[in-house]
Tab-separated table of C-alpha atoms in Angstrom:
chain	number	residue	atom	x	y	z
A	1	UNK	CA	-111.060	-9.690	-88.660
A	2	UNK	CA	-107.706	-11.506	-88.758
A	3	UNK	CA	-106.261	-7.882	-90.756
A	4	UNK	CA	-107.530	-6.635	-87.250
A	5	UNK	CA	-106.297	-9.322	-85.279
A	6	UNK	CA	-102.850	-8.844	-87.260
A	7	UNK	CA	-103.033	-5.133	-86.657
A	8	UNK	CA	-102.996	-5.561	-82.832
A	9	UNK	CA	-100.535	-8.049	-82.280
A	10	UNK	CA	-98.186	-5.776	-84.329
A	11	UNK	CA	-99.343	-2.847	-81.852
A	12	UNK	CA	-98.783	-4.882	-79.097
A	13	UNK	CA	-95.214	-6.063	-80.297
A	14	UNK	CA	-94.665	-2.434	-81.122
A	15	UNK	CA	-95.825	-0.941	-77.564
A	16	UNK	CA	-93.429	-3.848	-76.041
A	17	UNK	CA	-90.344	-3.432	-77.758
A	18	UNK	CA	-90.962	0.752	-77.033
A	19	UNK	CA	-91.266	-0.234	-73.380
A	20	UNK	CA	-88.244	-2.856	-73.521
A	21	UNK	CA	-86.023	-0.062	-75.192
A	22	UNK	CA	-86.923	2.561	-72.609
A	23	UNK	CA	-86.234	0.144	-69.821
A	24	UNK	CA	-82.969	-0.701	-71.024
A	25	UNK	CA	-82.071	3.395	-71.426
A	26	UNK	CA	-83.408	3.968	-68.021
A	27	UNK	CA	-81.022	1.114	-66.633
A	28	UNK	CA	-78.022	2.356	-68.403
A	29	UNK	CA	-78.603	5.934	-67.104
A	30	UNK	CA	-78.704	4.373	-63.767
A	31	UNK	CA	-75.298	2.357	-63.863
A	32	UNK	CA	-74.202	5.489	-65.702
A	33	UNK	CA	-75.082	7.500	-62.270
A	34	UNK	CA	-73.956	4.741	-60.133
A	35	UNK	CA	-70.531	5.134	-61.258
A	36	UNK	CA	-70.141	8.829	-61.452
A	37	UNK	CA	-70.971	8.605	-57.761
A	38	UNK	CA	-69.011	5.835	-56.651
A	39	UNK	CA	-65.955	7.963	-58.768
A	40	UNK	CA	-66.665	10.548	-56.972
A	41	UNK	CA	-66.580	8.973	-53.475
A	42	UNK	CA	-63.349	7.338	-54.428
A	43	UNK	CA	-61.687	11.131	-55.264
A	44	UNK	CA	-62.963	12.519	-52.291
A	45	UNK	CA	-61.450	9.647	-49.897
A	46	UNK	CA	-58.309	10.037	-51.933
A	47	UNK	CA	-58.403	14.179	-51.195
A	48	UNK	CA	-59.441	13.389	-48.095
A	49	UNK	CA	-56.409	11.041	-47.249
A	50	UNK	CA	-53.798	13.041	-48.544
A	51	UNK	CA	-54.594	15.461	-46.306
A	52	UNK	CA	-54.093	13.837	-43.278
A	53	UNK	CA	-50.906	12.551	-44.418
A	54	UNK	CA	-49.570	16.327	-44.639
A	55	UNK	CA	-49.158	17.514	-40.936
A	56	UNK	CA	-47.795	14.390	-39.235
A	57	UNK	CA	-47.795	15.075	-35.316
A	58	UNK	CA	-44.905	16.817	-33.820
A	59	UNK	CA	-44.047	14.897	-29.732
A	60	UNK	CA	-43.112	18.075	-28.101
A	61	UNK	CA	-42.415	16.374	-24.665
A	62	UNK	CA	-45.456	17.946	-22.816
A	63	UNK	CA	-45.637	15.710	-20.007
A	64	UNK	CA	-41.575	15.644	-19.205
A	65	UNK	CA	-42.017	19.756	-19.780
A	66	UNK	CA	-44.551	19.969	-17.142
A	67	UNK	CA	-42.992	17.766	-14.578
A	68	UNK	CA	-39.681	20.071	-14.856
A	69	UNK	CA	-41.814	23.139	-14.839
A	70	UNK	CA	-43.144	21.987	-11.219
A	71	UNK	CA	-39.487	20.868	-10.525
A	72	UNK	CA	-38.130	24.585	-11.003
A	73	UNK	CA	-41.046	26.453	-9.017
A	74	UNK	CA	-43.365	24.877	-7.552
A	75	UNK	CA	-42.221	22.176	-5.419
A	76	UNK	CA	-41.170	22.829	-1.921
A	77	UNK	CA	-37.569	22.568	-3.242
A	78	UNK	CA	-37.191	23.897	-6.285
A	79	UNK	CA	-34.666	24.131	-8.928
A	80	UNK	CA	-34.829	28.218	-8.440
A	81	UNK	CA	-35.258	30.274	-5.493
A	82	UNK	CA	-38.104	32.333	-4.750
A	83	UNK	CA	-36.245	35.331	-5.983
A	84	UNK	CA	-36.503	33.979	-9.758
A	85	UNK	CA	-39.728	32.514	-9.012
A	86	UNK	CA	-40.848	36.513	-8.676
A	87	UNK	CA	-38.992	37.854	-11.697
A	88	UNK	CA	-40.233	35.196	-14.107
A	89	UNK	CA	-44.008	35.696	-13.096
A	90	UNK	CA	-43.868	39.033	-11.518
A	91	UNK	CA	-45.313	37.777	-8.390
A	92	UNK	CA	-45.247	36.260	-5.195
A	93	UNK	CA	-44.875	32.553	-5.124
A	94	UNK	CA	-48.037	32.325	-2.947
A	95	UNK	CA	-50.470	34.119	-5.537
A	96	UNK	CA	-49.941	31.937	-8.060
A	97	UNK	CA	-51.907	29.290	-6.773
A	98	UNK	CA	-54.841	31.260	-6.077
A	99	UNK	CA	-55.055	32.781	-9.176
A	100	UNK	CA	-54.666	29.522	-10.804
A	101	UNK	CA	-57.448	27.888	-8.514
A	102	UNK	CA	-59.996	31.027	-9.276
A	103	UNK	CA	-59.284	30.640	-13.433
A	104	UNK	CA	-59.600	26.744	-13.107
A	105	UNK	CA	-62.750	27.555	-11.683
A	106	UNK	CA	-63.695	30.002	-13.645
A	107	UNK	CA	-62.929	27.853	-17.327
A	108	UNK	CA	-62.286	24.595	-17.831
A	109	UNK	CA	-59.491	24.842	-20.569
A	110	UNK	CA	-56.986	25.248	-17.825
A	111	UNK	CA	-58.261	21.969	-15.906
A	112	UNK	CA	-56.274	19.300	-17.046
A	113	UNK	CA	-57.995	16.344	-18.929
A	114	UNK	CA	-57.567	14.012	-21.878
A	115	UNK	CA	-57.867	14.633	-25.320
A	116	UNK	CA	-59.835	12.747	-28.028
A	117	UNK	CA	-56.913	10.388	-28.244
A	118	UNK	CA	-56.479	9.348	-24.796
A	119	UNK	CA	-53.576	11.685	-24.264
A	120	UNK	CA	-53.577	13.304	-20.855
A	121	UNK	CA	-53.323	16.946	-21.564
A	122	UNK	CA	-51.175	19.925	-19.928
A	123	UNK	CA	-50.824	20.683	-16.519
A	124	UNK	CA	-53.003	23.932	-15.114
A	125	UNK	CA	-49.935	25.558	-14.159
A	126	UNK	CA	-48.548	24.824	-17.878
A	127	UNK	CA	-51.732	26.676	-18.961
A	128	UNK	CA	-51.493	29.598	-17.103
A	129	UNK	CA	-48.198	30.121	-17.176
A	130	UNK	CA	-48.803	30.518	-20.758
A	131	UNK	CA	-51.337	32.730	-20.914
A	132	UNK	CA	-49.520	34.568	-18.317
A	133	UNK	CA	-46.460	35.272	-20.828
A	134	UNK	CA	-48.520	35.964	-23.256
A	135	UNK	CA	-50.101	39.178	-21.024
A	136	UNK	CA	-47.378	40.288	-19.820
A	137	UNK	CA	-45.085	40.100	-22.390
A	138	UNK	CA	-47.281	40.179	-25.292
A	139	UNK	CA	-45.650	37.353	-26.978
A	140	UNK	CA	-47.630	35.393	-30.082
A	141	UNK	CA	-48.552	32.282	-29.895
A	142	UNK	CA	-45.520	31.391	-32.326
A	143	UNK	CA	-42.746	32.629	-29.405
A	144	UNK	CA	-44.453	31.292	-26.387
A	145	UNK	CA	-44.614	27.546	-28.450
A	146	UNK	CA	-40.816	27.831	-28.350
A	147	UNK	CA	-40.451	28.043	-24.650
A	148	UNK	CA	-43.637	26.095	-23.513
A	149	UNK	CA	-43.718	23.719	-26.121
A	150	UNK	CA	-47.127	24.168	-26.944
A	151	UNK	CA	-48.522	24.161	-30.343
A	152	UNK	CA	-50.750	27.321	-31.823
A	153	UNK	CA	-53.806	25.022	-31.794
A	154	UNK	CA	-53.239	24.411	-28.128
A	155	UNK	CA	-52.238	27.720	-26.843
């Protein structure tokens, strides 16, 4: 009986230090996983940063463009007469606004409104004149950005 007794406890001791040794692998595989993902959190904030650092913004003077795009042709006196107001659009001065009231209505990219950083965005009339070059001169994106000061994103 105590050869039996003997027996056990040494099964029992066994069984525990099988079940210690396991719990300690299972632990280390854990930390093990813990830091492969916390390395790989840390590379992808790193990617991630250096990427935003790449394509700092560019202040292409929207607002002061806009204001001397209204001081040239739209306001009652303007910079140019009504004779250059026709051969830079190709129209009368008095279509303009209507077509630009019927697009505004028709989408709201040419509305003016604020961006996701608080910026107030272009002018309608900014807008469509752009679009308008772009029809009727079929200019890129690229060569209209030069004279509106719009970027590629924007336009």
């Amino acid at each position: 009986m105590l050869n039996l007794r003997r027996v056990l406890e040494r099964q029992h001791k066994e069984e525990e230090e099988i079940r210690q040794r396991r719990a300690d692998e299972d632990w280390e595989a854990d930390e093990e996983e813990e830091e492969m993902l916390a390395a790989t959190v840390c590379m992808l904030n790193q990617s991630r940063q250096h990427r935003r650092r790449c394509a700092p913004n560019v202040d292409k003077h929207r607002e002061s463009r806009g204001k001397n795009l209204l001081k040239d042709y739209f306001i009652p006196n303007s910079l140019y007469p009504v004779s250059k107001f026709r051969e830079r659009y190709r129209m009368q001065p008095h279509l303009f606004p209507k077509i630009m009231h019927d697009i505004c209505n028709y989408d709201t990219y040419f509305i003016q409104k604020y961006d996701a950083v608080g910026v107030l965005g272009l002018l309608p009339k900014q807008n469509l004149t752009t679009a308008l070059r772009m029809l009727a001169y079929g200019a890129s994106a690229e060569q209209v950005d030069e004279i509106a000061r719009m970027g590629k994103s924007t336009i």
